Amino acid sequence: MLVPIVAAAALMSYLVWRLHQQRSMFKDLPGPPHHAIWGHFLVMREIADCLPPDATPQLFAHLMRKRYGLGDFFYLDLWPLAPPQLVIAHPEMASQVTQKMNLPKESAIMQKWTGHILGKKSMVTANGHDWKIARKSFTSGFQPQKLLQHVPSIVDDALGFCEVLKVHARTQDVFKMEDLSARMIFNISARVILGLKCNAQRDDDEFLELFRKQASLAPQDFWSRYLYDISPQRHYQKWKHGRALDRYVGRIVDERIVHVPDEKSKYHAIDEAIATNRDYHSLSDKETRDMLIASVKTLIFAGHDTSASTICYIYAALSKHPEVLSRVREEHTNVFGPNPSSAPAMLRADPKLVNNLPYTLAVIKEALRLWPPTGVSLRHGVPGQTLKQADGTEWPTYPFAVLVNNCATMRREDLFKDPERFFPERHLVADPADPYFVPKDAWRPFEKGPRNCLGQTLALMQLKIALVMTLRTFDFAIVYENGTYMYQTLDVTAKPSQGLPTRVRMVYSI
Ligand code: HEM
């Protein structure tokens, strides 16, 4: 009887000591009101209560800054459920973390969210050698010049999307735009990256289904992202679907290794990566094959998920801002002529036309500012690496998880005048004296530095093409009912709530 009592007392003493040690770490650090026992849990609960339960936590930092008048950075004590955190909400400080120090990714935590989908050595979560090899292998396939050659096939996939929209326009039903746009972008990604023609837009495509099964097993709320998943059944499902996905992608990779396109001009991103590794490594090497498989999964998943939500945010914003819609339509008429059905042929003949759409680009940028699909870069502090303020004060990055919260930065009033307003014109202002001028490094939905988004040129290109193909042909009505509205939910990345219920009407017959 005595042994369990002593053991329980020892455990209690240890926990009290740990709690004290952990909470005192925050004594002199800037942050919201701190509780000696609860740390910042009470603050977190207060902020979470302002939002729907399934809202993405990437907005928390913005709301916290506003409510407690916090500065450019602050610390959060969420032990024992989450690691101690340093939150950054300022462009210059974000640059220190992502460019100057280039702090390593917080791989262990990120893998809890995405490891079963993308693999342990995914380019997004890996550090050091594993990251370098993957990034180097795929960089050339995403050069702007190389991507222009894919414009005709992107146009074809966007036309397929229009065909499906036409059916919805005829039936006047309400459908989930996020699902439809994800299917289009999935087709585009598979073609551009792998030279693979999928039919995700109309059928239940096996490749897309495998991804979706894995994504549905990702943590769906804030805390479960940090907690260990105790369900053996879910572990089994992750393992089973993961193996099926790896086999599927492995077959595609093996096929491309054997059947290299005859001309370099026909290379897709996977062919560029294989060519790079043919020069430096043996392609039969398991490590190289695993890297190719993990990278393909990462590129397809990271690419289609984020761009699909962005299209939704743009349609939602345009449905509320007819003046912006008129201006963007006018730009499309100026570039492609009055007949919307001329645009596909013109783009196929001259892919560079996609670079002549400054206002369309400004619309995309404004949607990404207000609703970034991945608004936080999660890094790990390093001993000796400190955050420096303009007055020379230094603040520790270690032992904290460092959250570069671009979502909060891009809603700052001192950086973006009228931050809650959807105002694409701000991205066209060149005069620094203009109050709407966007300061250097303040717009960062693709992050900056060596770990910035590899696919940003492709993302912007496919978004512009999708908008050219749809905006003059359809009117989009966003139909939330019973007092619901659009916000960003947490579903691996941030997605529009309820998949963005939409009804379309054809305004031009194609
Ligand atoms: C609107 C669309 C997109 C947005 C907003 C976006 C945003 C981002 C952000 C913020 C990061 C940094 C993440 C972090 O620091 O943890 C990132 C990384 C990455 N993105 Fe994107 N992305 C988009 C589309 C794409 C596309 C189309 C692809 C490829 C097909 C892609 C591939 C990647 C890859 C491979 C990385 C990891 C890069 C590295 O760590 O070296 N993304 N993206």
Coordinates of C-alpha atoms and ligand atoms in Angstrom, one line a residue:
M1 CA 0.0 0.0 0.0
L2 CA 2.9 2.3 0.9
V3 CA 4.6 2.0 -2.5
P4 CA 1.7 3.3 -4.6
I5 CA 1.2 6.2 -2.2
V6 CA 4.9 7.1 -2.4
A7 CA 4.9 6.7 -6.1
A8 CA 1.8 9.0 -6.5
A9 CA 3.3 11.6 -4.2
A10 CA 6.6 11.5 -6.2
L11 CA 4.7 11.9 -9.5
M12 CA 2.7 14.8 -8.1
S13 CA 5.8 16.5 -6.8
Y14 CA 7.5 16.0 -10.2
L15 CA 4.4 17.5 -12.0
V16 CA 4.3 20.5 -9.7
W17 CA 8.0 21.1 -10.2
R18 CA 7.6 20.8 -14.0
L19 CA 4.6 23.1 -14.0
H20 CA 6.5 25.7 -12.0
Q21 CA 9.6 25.4 -14.1
Q22 CA 7.6 25.7 -17.3
R23 CA 5.4 28.6 -16.2
S24 CA 8.3 30.6 -14.8
M25 CA 10.0 30.4 -18.2
F26 CA 7.5 33.1 -19.3
K27 CA 8.0 35.5 -16.4
D28 CA 9.8 38.2 -18.4
L29 CA 8.6 37.4 -21.9
P30 CA 6.1 39.5 -23.7
G31 CA 2.7 37.9 -24.2
P32 CA -1.0 38.0 -23.3
P33 CA -2.0 37.7 -19.6
H34 CA -0.3 34.7 -18.0
H35 CA -1.8 32.5 -15.3
A36 CA 0.5 30.8 -12.7
I37 CA -1.3 27.5 -13.1
W38 CA -3.1 27.7 -16.5
G39 CA -0.4 29.5 -18.4
H40 CA -2.1 30.8 -21.6
F41 CA -4.9 28.2 -21.7
L42 CA -7.6 30.7 -20.5
V43 CA -6.5 33.2 -23.1
M44 CA -6.7 30.5 -25.8
R45 CA -10.1 29.5 -24.7
E46 CA -11.3 33.1 -24.8
I47 CA -10.0 33.5 -28.3
A48 CA -11.3 30.1 -29.5
D49 CA -14.8 31.1 -28.2
C50 CA -14.8 34.1 -30.7
L51 CA -14.7 31.7 -33.6
P52 CA -16.7 28.7 -34.8
P53 CA -15.4 25.4 -33.2
D54 CA -13.9 24.1 -36.5
A55 CA -12.2 27.4 -37.5
T56 CA -8.5 27.3 -38.3
P57 CA -6.3 28.4 -35.4
Q58 CA -4.1 30.4 -37.8
L59 CA -6.4 33.4 -37.0
F60 CA -5.8 33.1 -33.2
A61 CA -2.6 35.3 -33.2
H62 CA -4.3 38.1 -35.1
L63 CA -7.3 38.1 -32.6
M64 CA -4.9 37.9 -29.6
R65 CA -2.8 40.8 -30.9
K66 CA -6.0 42.9 -31.2
R67 CA -7.6 41.9 -27.9
Y68 CA -4.4 42.3 -25.8
G69 CA -2.6 45.0 -27.7
L70 CA 0.3 42.7 -28.4
G71 CA 3.4 43.8 -30.4
D72 CA 5.3 42.3 -33.3
F73 CA 5.9 39.0 -31.5
F74 CA 4.9 37.3 -28.3
Y75 CA 5.3 34.0 -26.4
L76 CA 2.6 31.5 -25.5
D77 CA 2.7 28.9 -22.7
L78 CA 0.5 26.0 -23.6
W79 CA 2.4 23.2 -21.8
P80 CA 1.7 20.3 -21.4
L81 CA -0.6 20.1 -24.5
A82 CA 1.6 22.0 -26.9
P83 CA 5.2 23.1 -26.9
P84 CA 6.1 26.6 -25.7
Q85 CA 5.6 29.0 -28.6
L86 CA 7.1 32.1 -30.0
V87 CA 4.6 33.8 -32.4
I88 CA 5.9 36.3 -35.0
A89 CA 3.6 38.8 -36.7
H90 CA 5.9 41.3 -38.3
P91 CA 7.6 41.2 -41.8
E92 CA 11.1 42.1 -40.6
M93 CA 11.0 39.6 -37.8
A94 CA 9.6 37.0 -40.0
S95 CA 12.5 37.6 -42.4
Q96 CA 14.9 37.1 -39.5
V97 CA 13.4 33.7 -38.9
T98 CA 12.9 32.5 -42.5
Q99 CA 15.7 34.2 -44.3
K100 CA 18.5 35.3 -42.1
M101 CA 18.5 32.4 -39.6
N102 CA 16.4 30.1 -41.7
L103 CA 15.4 28.2 -38.6
P104 CA 14.7 24.5 -39.2
K105 CA 11.1 23.2 -39.7
E106 CA 9.4 21.8 -36.6
S107 CA 9.4 18.4 -38.3
A108 CA 8.1 16.3 -35.4
I109 CA 4.9 18.3 -35.0
M110 CA 4.3 18.8 -38.7
Q111 CA 4.6 15.1 -39.3
K112 CA 1.9 14.5 -36.8
W113 CA -0.4 16.4 -39.1
T114 CA 0.9 15.4 -42.5
G115 CA 3.3 12.5 -42.1
H116 CA 0.8 9.8 -43.0
I117 CA -0.1 11.7 -46.2
L118 CA 3.2 13.0 -47.4
G119 CA 5.7 10.7 -45.8
K120 CA 8.4 11.3 -43.2
K121 CA 10.8 12.8 -45.7
S122 CA 8.4 15.2 -47.4
M123 CA 10.0 18.4 -48.7
V124 CA 7.7 20.5 -46.6
T125 CA 8.7 19.0 -43.3
A126 CA 12.3 17.7 -43.9
N127 CA 15.4 19.5 -42.9
G128 CA 19.1 19.3 -43.8
H129 CA 20.3 16.8 -46.4
D130 CA 16.8 15.2 -47.1
W131 CA 15.3 18.7 -47.8
K132 CA 18.2 19.9 -50.0
I133 CA 18.2 16.8 -52.3
A134 CA 14.4 17.0 -52.8
R135 CA 14.3 20.7 -53.4
K136 CA 17.3 20.6 -55.8
S137 CA 15.7 17.8 -57.7
F138 CA 12.5 19.6 -58.4
T139 CA 13.5 23.2 -58.7
S140 CA 14.2 23.2 -62.4
G141 CA 10.7 21.7 -63.2
F142 CA 9.1 24.8 -61.6
Q143 CA 11.0 27.5 -63.4
P144 CA 8.6 30.1 -64.9
Q145 CA 9.9 29.4 -68.4
K146 CA 9.4 25.6 -68.1
L147 CA 5.9 26.1 -66.7
L148 CA 4.8 28.2 -69.7
Q149 CA 4.9 25.1 -71.9
H150 CA 2.1 23.6 -69.8
V151 CA -0.3 26.5 -70.4
P152 CA -2.2 24.6 -73.2
S153 CA -2.9 21.6 -71.0
I154 CA -3.9 23.8 -68.0
V155 CA -6.4 25.5 -70.4
D156 CA -7.8 22.1 -71.3
D157 CA -8.3 21.2 -67.7
A158 CA -9.9 24.6 -67.0
L159 CA -12.3 24.0 -69.9
G160 CA -13.2 20.6 -68.3
F161 CA -14.1 22.6 -65.1
C162 CA -16.3 24.9 -67.2
E163 CA -18.2 21.9 -68.6
V164 CA -19.0 20.8 -65.1
L165 CA -20.0 24.3 -64.1
K166 CA -22.3 24.4 -67.2
V167 CA -24.2 21.4 -65.9
H168 CA -24.7 23.1 -62.5
A169 CA -25.8 26.2 -64.2
R170 CA -28.5 24.2 -66.1
T171 CA -29.8 22.5 -63.0
Q172 CA -29.3 25.5 -60.7
D173 CA -28.4 23.3 -57.8
V174 CA -26.2 24.3 -54.9
F175 CA -22.8 22.5 -54.9
K176 CA -19.6 22.5 -53.0
M177 CA -17.2 24.7 -55.0
E178 CA -14.2 23.5 -53.0
D179 CA -14.6 19.9 -54.1
L180 CA -15.0 20.9 -57.8
S181 CA -12.1 23.3 -57.9
A182 CA -9.9 20.7 -56.0
R183 CA -10.7 18.2 -58.8
M184 CA -9.7 20.6 -61.5
I185 CA -6.4 21.6 -59.8
F186 CA -5.7 17.9 -59.1
N187 CA -5.9 17.2 -62.8
I188 CA -3.6 20.2 -63.6
S189 CA -1.1 19.1 -60.9
A190 CA -1.0 15.5 -62.2
R191 CA -0.4 16.7 -65.7
V192 CA 2.2 19.4 -65.0
I193 CA 4.2 17.3 -62.5
L194 CA 3.8 13.8 -63.8
G195 CA 2.6 14.1 -67.4
L196 CA -0.4 12.1 -66.2
K197 CA -3.9 12.6 -67.5
C198 CA -6.4 12.1 -64.6
N199 CA -10.1 12.5 -64.8
A200 CA -10.7 13.7 -61.3
Q201 CA -13.3 16.2 -62.5
R202 CA -15.9 13.7 -63.5
D203 CA -15.1 10.3 -62.1
D204 CA -13.9 9.0 -58.7
D205 CA -10.2 9.1 -59.7
E206 CA -8.2 6.4 -57.8
F207 CA -5.2 8.7 -57.3
L208 CA -7.3 11.5 -55.8
E209 CA -9.4 9.1 -53.7
L210 CA -6.2 7.7 -52.2
F211 CA -5.1 11.2 -51.1
R212 CA -8.6 12.0 -49.8
K213 CA -8.7 8.9 -47.6
Q214 CA -5.4 9.8 -46.0
A215 CA -6.3 13.5 -45.6
S216 CA -9.6 12.5 -43.8
L217 CA -7.4 10.9 -41.1
A218 CA -5.5 14.1 -40.3
P219 CA -6.2 15.9 -37.0
Q220 CA -9.3 18.1 -37.4
D221 CA -9.0 20.4 -34.4
F222 CA -6.3 22.4 -32.8
W223 CA -5.4 20.2 -29.8
S224 CA -5.5 16.9 -31.6
R225 CA -2.7 18.2 -33.8
Y226 CA -0.4 18.0 -30.8
L227 CA -1.8 14.9 -29.0
Y228 CA -0.8 11.4 -29.9
D229 CA -3.5 9.6 -31.9
I230 CA -4.4 6.6 -29.6
S231 CA -6.8 4.9 -32.0
P232 CA -5.2 1.6 -33.3
Q233 CA -7.8 1.5 -36.0
R234 CA -6.8 4.9 -37.3
H235 CA -3.2 3.9 -37.2
Y236 CA -4.0 0.8 -39.2
Q237 CA -6.0 2.8 -41.8
K238 CA -3.2 5.3 -42.2
W239 CA -0.7 2.5 -42.7
K240 CA -3.0 0.7 -45.2
H241 CA -3.9 3.8 -47.3
G242 CA -0.4 5.1 -47.1
R243 CA 1.0 1.8 -48.5
A244 CA -1.6 1.9 -51.3
L245 CA -0.7 5.5 -52.1
D246 CA 3.0 4.8 -52.1
R247 CA 2.5 1.8 -54.4
Y248 CA 0.5 3.9 -56.8
V249 CA 3.0 6.8 -56.9
G250 CA 5.9 4.3 -57.0
R251 CA 4.5 2.7 -60.2
I252 CA 4.3 6.2 -61.9
V253 CA 7.8 7.0 -60.8
D254 CA 9.2 3.7 -62.1
E255 CA 7.4 4.1 -65.4
R256 CA 8.9 7.6 -65.9
I257 CA 12.4 6.3 -65.0
V258 CA 12.2 3.8 -67.8
H259 CA 10.3 5.9 -70.4
V260 CA 12.1 9.2 -70.5
P261 CA 10.4 11.6 -73.0
D262 CA 12.5 11.8 -76.2
E263 CA 12.9 15.6 -76.2
K264 CA 13.9 17.7 -73.2
S265 CA 11.2 20.2 -74.1
K266 CA 8.6 17.6 -73.3
Y267 CA 9.9 17.0 -69.8
H268 CA 7.6 17.3 -66.8
A269 CA 8.7 18.2 -63.3
I270 CA 9.3 14.5 -62.5
D271 CA 11.5 14.0 -65.6
E272 CA 13.6 17.0 -64.6
A273 CA 14.0 15.4 -61.1
I274 CA 14.9 12.0 -62.6
A275 CA 17.4 13.7 -64.9
T276 CA 19.0 15.5 -62.0
N277 CA 19.4 12.3 -60.0
R278 CA 20.6 10.3 -63.0
D279 CA 23.6 12.7 -63.0
Y280 CA 24.3 12.5 -59.3
H281 CA 22.9 9.2 -57.9
S282 CA 21.9 5.8 -58.9
L283 CA 18.1 5.7 -59.6
S284 CA 17.9 2.2 -58.4
D285 CA 19.0 3.4 -55.0
K286 CA 16.0 3.0 -52.5
E287 CA 16.7 6.4 -50.9
T288 CA 16.4 8.2 -54.2
R289 CA 13.2 6.4 -55.2
D290 CA 11.7 7.1 -51.8
M291 CA 12.6 10.8 -52.1
L292 CA 10.9 10.9 -55.5
I293 CA 7.8 9.3 -54.2
A294 CA 7.6 11.6 -51.1
S295 CA 8.2 14.6 -53.3
V296 CA 5.5 13.7 -55.9
K297 CA 3.0 13.2 -53.1
T298 CA 4.0 16.5 -51.5
L299 CA 3.8 18.5 -54.7
I300 CA 0.5 17.0 -55.8
F301 CA -1.1 17.4 -52.4
A302 CA 0.4 20.8 -51.4
G303 CA -0.4 22.1 -54.9
H304 CA -4.0 21.1 -55.3
D305 CA -5.3 21.7 -51.8
T306 CA -4.1 25.3 -51.5
S307 CA -4.9 26.5 -55.0
A308 CA -8.4 25.0 -54.8
S309 CA -9.3 26.9 -51.7
T310 CA -7.9 30.1 -53.1
I311 CA -10.2 29.9 -56.1
C312 CA -13.1 29.6 -53.7
Y313 CA -12.0 32.7 -51.7
I314 CA -11.8 34.6 -54.9
Y315 CA -15.3 33.6 -56.1
A316 CA -16.7 34.4 -52.7
A317 CA -15.0 37.9 -52.6
L318 CA -16.0 38.7 -56.2
S319 CA -19.7 37.8 -55.5
K320 CA -19.6 40.5 -52.8
H321 CA -17.7 43.1 -54.8
P322 CA -19.3 43.7 -58.2
E323 CA -17.0 46.7 -58.9
V324 CA -14.0 44.4 -58.7
L325 CA -15.6 41.8 -60.8
S326 CA -16.4 44.4 -63.5
R327 CA -12.8 45.6 -63.5
V328 CA -11.3 42.1 -63.8
R329 CA -13.8 41.2 -66.6
E330 CA -12.8 44.4 -68.4
E331 CA -9.1 43.3 -68.2
H332 CA -10.0 39.9 -69.7
T333 CA -11.9 41.6 -72.5
N334 CA -8.9 44.0 -73.2
V335 CA -6.5 41.1 -73.4
F336 CA -8.6 38.4 -75.1
G337 CA -11.2 40.4 -77.0
P338 CA -15.0 40.7 -76.3
N339 CA -15.7 37.0 -77.0
P340 CA -14.8 34.9 -74.0
S341 CA -14.6 31.7 -76.1
S342 CA -11.6 33.2 -77.9
A343 CA -9.4 33.1 -74.8
P344 CA -8.5 29.3 -74.8
A345 CA -7.1 29.4 -78.4
M346 CA -5.3 32.7 -77.7
L347 CA -3.7 31.3 -74.5
R348 CA -2.7 28.1 -76.3
A349 CA -1.1 30.0 -79.1
D350 CA 0.6 32.6 -76.9
P351 CA 1.1 31.3 -73.3
K352 CA 2.9 34.5 -72.3
L353 CA -0.5 36.3 -72.4
V354 CA -0.9 34.8 -68.9
N355 CA 1.6 37.4 -67.7
N356 CA -0.4 40.3 -69.0
L357 CA -3.1 40.2 -66.3
P358 CA -1.9 42.7 -63.6
Y359 CA -5.4 43.3 -62.1
T360 CA -6.3 39.6 -62.1
L361 CA -3.0 39.0 -60.2
A362 CA -3.9 41.8 -57.8
V363 CA -7.3 40.0 -57.1
I364 CA -5.5 36.7 -56.4
K365 CA -3.0 38.5 -54.1
E366 CA -5.7 40.2 -52.1
A367 CA -7.6 36.9 -51.6
L368 CA -4.3 35.2 -50.5
R369 CA -3.7 38.1 -48.1
L370 CA -7.1 37.8 -46.3
W371 CA -7.5 34.0 -46.5
P372 CA -4.0 32.4 -46.8
P373 CA -4.4 28.6 -47.1
T374 CA -1.2 28.0 -45.1
G375 CA -0.8 31.2 -43.0
V376 CA 1.8 29.8 -40.6
S377 CA 5.4 28.6 -41.1
L378 CA 6.3 26.4 -38.2
R379 CA 10.0 26.4 -37.2
H380 CA 12.1 25.3 -34.3
G381 CA 14.2 27.6 -32.2
V382 CA 17.9 27.0 -32.0
P383 CA 20.2 27.7 -29.0
G384 CA 22.1 31.0 -29.5
Q385 CA 19.8 32.2 -32.3
T386 CA 17.9 35.3 -31.1
L387 CA 15.2 37.5 -32.5
K388 CA 16.5 41.1 -32.6
Q389 CA 14.4 44.2 -32.2
A390 CA 15.3 47.5 -33.8
D391 CA 16.5 48.9 -30.4
G392 CA 19.0 46.0 -30.1
T393 CA 17.0 43.9 -27.6
E394 CA 17.4 40.2 -28.2
W395 CA 14.8 37.5 -27.5
P396 CA 15.3 33.7 -27.4
T397 CA 14.1 31.4 -30.1
Y398 CA 15.1 28.3 -28.1
P399 CA 13.4 26.2 -26.7
F400 CA 10.3 27.4 -28.5
A401 CA 8.3 26.3 -31.5
V402 CA 8.5 29.4 -33.7
L403 CA 5.3 30.2 -35.5
V404 CA 5.8 32.8 -38.3
N405 CA 2.1 33.8 -38.4
N406 CA 1.7 35.5 -41.8
C407 CA -2.0 35.4 -41.4
A408 CA -1.7 37.9 -38.5
T409 CA 1.0 40.0 -40.3
M410 CA -1.2 40.4 -43.4
R411 CA -4.1 41.7 -41.3
R412 CA -2.1 44.4 -39.5
E413 CA -3.5 47.9 -39.8
D414 CA -0.1 49.6 -39.8
L415 CA 0.9 47.6 -42.8
F416 CA -2.3 47.3 -44.8
K417 CA -4.7 50.2 -44.7
D418 CA -8.3 49.1 -44.1
P419 CA -7.0 45.5 -43.5
E420 CA -10.4 43.8 -43.5
R421 CA -11.4 45.4 -46.8
F422 CA -11.1 43.3 -50.0
F423 CA -9.2 45.9 -52.1
P424 CA -7.0 44.5 -54.9
E425 CA -5.9 47.9 -56.0
R426 CA -3.5 48.1 -53.1
H427 CA -1.3 45.6 -54.9
L428 CA -0.9 48.0 -57.8
V429 CA 0.2 51.0 -55.8
A430 CA 3.9 51.8 -56.6
D431 CA 4.2 55.1 -54.6
P432 CA 5.5 54.4 -51.0
A433 CA 3.8 57.7 -49.9
D434 CA 0.3 56.3 -50.8
P435 CA -1.4 54.9 -47.7
Y436 CA -2.4 51.7 -49.6
F437 CA 1.2 51.0 -50.5
V438 CA 2.2 47.4 -49.5
P439 CA 5.5 47.5 -47.5
K440 CA 8.4 45.2 -48.4
D441 CA 7.9 41.6 -47.3
A442 CA 4.5 42.3 -45.7
W443 CA 2.6 40.2 -48.3
R444 CA 3.9 36.7 -47.7
P445 CA 1.3 33.9 -48.4
F446 CA 3.9 31.8 -50.1
E447 CA 6.5 32.5 -47.3
K448 CA 9.9 33.9 -48.1
G449 CA 13.5 32.6 -48.1
P450 CA 15.0 29.2 -49.0
R451 CA 11.8 27.4 -47.7
N452 CA 9.4 29.5 -49.7
C453 CA 6.7 27.8 -51.8
L454 CA 8.3 25.9 -54.7
G455 CA 5.0 26.0 -56.6
Q456 CA 4.1 29.6 -56.4
T457 CA 4.5 30.4 -60.1
L458 CA 2.4 27.4 -61.1
A459 CA -0.2 28.4 -58.4
L460 CA -0.5 31.9 -59.8
M461 CA -0.5 30.7 -63.4
Q462 CA -3.3 28.1 -62.9
L463 CA -5.4 30.5 -60.8
K464 CA -5.2 33.2 -63.5
I465 CA -6.1 30.7 -66.3
A466 CA -9.1 29.4 -64.2
L467 CA -10.3 33.0 -63.7
V468 CA -9.9 33.9 -67.4
M469 CA -11.9 30.8 -68.3
T470 CA -14.8 31.3 -65.9
L471 CA -15.3 34.9 -64.8
R472 CA -16.9 36.2 -68.0
T473 CA -18.9 33.1 -68.6
F474 CA -20.5 32.5 -65.2
D475 CA -21.9 34.5 -62.3
F476 CA -21.2 32.9 -58.9
A477 CA -23.6 33.2 -56.0
I478 CA -22.4 32.0 -52.6
V479 CA -25.3 30.6 -50.7
Y480 CA -24.7 30.1 -47.0
E481 CA -28.0 29.4 -45.2
N482 CA -29.4 29.7 -41.7
G483 CA -27.1 32.4 -40.5
T484 CA -23.9 30.5 -41.5
Y485 CA -21.1 32.4 -43.3
M486 CA -17.7 31.8 -44.9
Y487 CA -14.7 31.3 -42.6
Q488 CA -11.6 29.2 -42.8
T489 CA -11.9 25.7 -41.3
L490 CA -9.0 23.4 -40.4
D491 CA -8.7 20.5 -42.8
V492 CA -4.9 19.9 -43.2
T493 CA -4.8 23.4 -44.7
A494 CA -7.3 26.2 -44.2
K495 CA -10.4 25.6 -46.3
P496 CA -13.7 27.5 -46.8
S497 CA -16.4 26.4 -44.4
Q498 CA -19.0 23.9 -45.8
G499 CA -16.9 23.6 -49.0
L500 CA -18.3 27.0 -50.1
P501 CA -21.9 26.3 -51.1
T502 CA -22.3 27.8 -54.6
R503 CA -24.9 28.3 -57.3
V504 CA -23.8 29.4 -60.8
R505 CA -25.6 31.1 -63.7
M506 CA -24.2 31.3 -67.2
V507 CA -23.8 34.8 -68.4
Y508 CA -22.2 33.9 -71.7
S509 CA -22.7 30.8 -73.8
I510 CA -19.4 29.0 -74.7
Ligands
HEM1 C1 -2.2 29.3 -53.7 C2 -1.5 28.2 -53.6 C3 -0.4 28.0 -52.7 C4 -0.1 28.6 -51.5 C5 -0.8 29.7 -50.8 C6 1.1 27.9 -51.0 C7 1.8 28.3 -49.8 C8 2.9 27.7 -49.3 C9 3.6 28.1 -48.1 C10 3.1 29.2 -47.2 C11 4.7 27.3 -48.0 C12 5.7 27.3 -46.8 C13 5.1 26.4 -45.8 C14 5.9 26.4 -44.5 O1 6.8 27.2 -44.3 O2 5.7 25.5 -43.7 C15 4.7 26.4 -49.1 C16 5.6 25.4 -49.3 C17 5.6 24.6 -50.4 N1 4.7 24.6 -51.4 FE1 3.2 25.8 -51.7 N2 1.5 27.0 -51.8 C18 0.6 27.0 -52.9 C19 0.7 26.2 -54.0 C20 1.7 25.2 -54.3 C21 1.8 24.5 -55.5 C22 0.9 24.6 -56.7 C23 2.8 23.6 -55.3 C24 3.4 22.6 -56.2 C25 2.8 22.0 -57.2 C26 3.4 23.9 -54.0 C27 4.5 23.2 -53.4 C28 5.1 23.6 -52.2 C29 6.2 22.9 -51.7 C30 7.0 21.7 -52.3 C31 6.6 23.5 -50.5 C32 7.8 23.2 -49.6 C33 9.0 24.0 -50.0 C34 10.2 23.7 -49.2 O3 10.1 23.6 -47.9 O4 11.3 23.8 -49.7 N3 2.7 24.8 -53.4 N4 3.6 26.7 -49.9

